[in-house]
XYZ file of C-alpha atoms in Angstrom:
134
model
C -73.471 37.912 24.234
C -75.782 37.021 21.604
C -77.164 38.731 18.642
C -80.398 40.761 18.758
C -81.070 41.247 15.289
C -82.011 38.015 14.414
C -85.023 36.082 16.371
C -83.999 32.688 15.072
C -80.414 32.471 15.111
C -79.140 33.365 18.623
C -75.218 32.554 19.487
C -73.657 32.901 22.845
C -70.185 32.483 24.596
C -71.503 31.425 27.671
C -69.215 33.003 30.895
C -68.444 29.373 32.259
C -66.070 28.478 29.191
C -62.847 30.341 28.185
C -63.149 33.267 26.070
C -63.544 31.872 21.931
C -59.932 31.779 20.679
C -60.827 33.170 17.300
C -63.691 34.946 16.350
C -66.507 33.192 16.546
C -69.452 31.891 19.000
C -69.278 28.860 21.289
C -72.896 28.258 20.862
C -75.819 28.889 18.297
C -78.875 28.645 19.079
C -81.794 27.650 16.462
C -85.608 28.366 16.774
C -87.623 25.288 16.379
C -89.628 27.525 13.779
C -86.653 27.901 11.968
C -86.335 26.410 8.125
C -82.825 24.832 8.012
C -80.507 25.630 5.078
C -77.282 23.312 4.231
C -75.400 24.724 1.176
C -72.489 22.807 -1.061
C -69.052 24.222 0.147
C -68.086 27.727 -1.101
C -65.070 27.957 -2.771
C -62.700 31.309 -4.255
C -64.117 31.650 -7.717
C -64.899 34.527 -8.740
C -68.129 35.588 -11.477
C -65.636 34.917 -14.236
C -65.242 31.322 -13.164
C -61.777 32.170 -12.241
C -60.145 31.008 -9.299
C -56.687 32.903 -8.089
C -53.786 31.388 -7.255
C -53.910 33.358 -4.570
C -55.228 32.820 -1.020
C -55.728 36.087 0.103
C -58.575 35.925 -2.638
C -59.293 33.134 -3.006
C -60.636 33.915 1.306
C -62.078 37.285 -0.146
C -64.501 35.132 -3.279
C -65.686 32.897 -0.799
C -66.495 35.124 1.424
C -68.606 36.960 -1.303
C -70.536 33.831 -2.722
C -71.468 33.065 0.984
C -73.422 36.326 1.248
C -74.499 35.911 -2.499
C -75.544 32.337 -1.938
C -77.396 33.326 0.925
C -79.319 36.035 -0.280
C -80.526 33.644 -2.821
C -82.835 32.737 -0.217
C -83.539 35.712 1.375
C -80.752 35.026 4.502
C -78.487 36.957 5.806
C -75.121 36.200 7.447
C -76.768 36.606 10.990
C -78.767 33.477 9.517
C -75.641 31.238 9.440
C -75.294 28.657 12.073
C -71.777 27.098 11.601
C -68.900 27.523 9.069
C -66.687 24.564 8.533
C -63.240 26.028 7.350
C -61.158 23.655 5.424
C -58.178 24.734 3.808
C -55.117 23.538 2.307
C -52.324 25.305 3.619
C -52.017 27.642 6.991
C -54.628 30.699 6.706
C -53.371 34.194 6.931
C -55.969 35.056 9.548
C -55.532 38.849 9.369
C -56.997 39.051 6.178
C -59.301 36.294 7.271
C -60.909 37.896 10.137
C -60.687 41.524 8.141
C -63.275 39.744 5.572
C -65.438 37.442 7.840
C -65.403 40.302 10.980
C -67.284 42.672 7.907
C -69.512 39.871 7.284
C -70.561 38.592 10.293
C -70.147 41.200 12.705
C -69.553 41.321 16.595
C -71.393 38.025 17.009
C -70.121 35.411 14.232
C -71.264 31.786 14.378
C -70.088 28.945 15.457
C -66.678 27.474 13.609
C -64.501 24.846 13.121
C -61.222 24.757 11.314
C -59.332 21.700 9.540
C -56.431 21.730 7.864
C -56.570 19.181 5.090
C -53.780 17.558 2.312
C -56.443 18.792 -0.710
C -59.651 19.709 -1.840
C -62.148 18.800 -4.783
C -59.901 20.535 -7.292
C -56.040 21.104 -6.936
C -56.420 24.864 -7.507
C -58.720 25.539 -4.450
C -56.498 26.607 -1.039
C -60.027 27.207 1.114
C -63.664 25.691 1.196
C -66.032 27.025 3.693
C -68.951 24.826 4.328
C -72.030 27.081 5.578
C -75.472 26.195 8.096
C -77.834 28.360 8.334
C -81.670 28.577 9.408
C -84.102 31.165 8.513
């Protein structure tokens, strides 16, 4: 499976390996024409500068400055490579995968998800750290 609408970016779960246990793609695939673009963790503030105390949104305002942060360079989210996912307490992963399935689709990117003690301010609950080449 991979994703046809984008010529640089192209992720597979290849037929050999077990079937992804979340949603996202065992490999991705860059052109070696491709631009690579590494951006500072997104976090759940919102355009107020606010960040909830809840997770739910805090998931939901990351989510959002991911697509906003990458149409600041003219990307897409079929231009993302790999999404770190570190978060601060256990992620409710039906809301989750409600938000990231809208924004990435039937073929996500790659993933990987930590579970940490804190992150760079004691308010934030989720940081998602974001690849992508264009």
């Amino acid at each position: 499976m991979t994703n046809s609408a984008n010529t640089i970016v192209q992720r597979y779960n290849p037929e050999s390996l077990a079937k992804p246990v979340g949603s996202y793609s065992h490999v991705t695939k860059i052109s070696r024409d491709a631009e690579m673009y590494v951006f500072s963790g997104q976090i759940g503030i919102d355009q107020n500068n606010v960040i909830p105390d809840d997770f739910n949104q805090q998931v939901t305002h990351t989510m959002d400055n991911i697509v906003h942060i990458l149409a600041s360079q003219n990307l897409t989210p079929d231009h993302v490579v790999k999404v770190n996912i570190w978060a601060t307490q256990e992620i409710d992963w039906d809301h989750f995968y409600e938000i990231w399935n809208r924004v990435f689709g039937p073929t996500p990117p790659s993933m990987t998800v930590a579970y940490i003690t804190a992150l760079g301010l004691p308010e934030l609950k989720i940081e998602l750290d974001v690849w992508a080449a264009g």
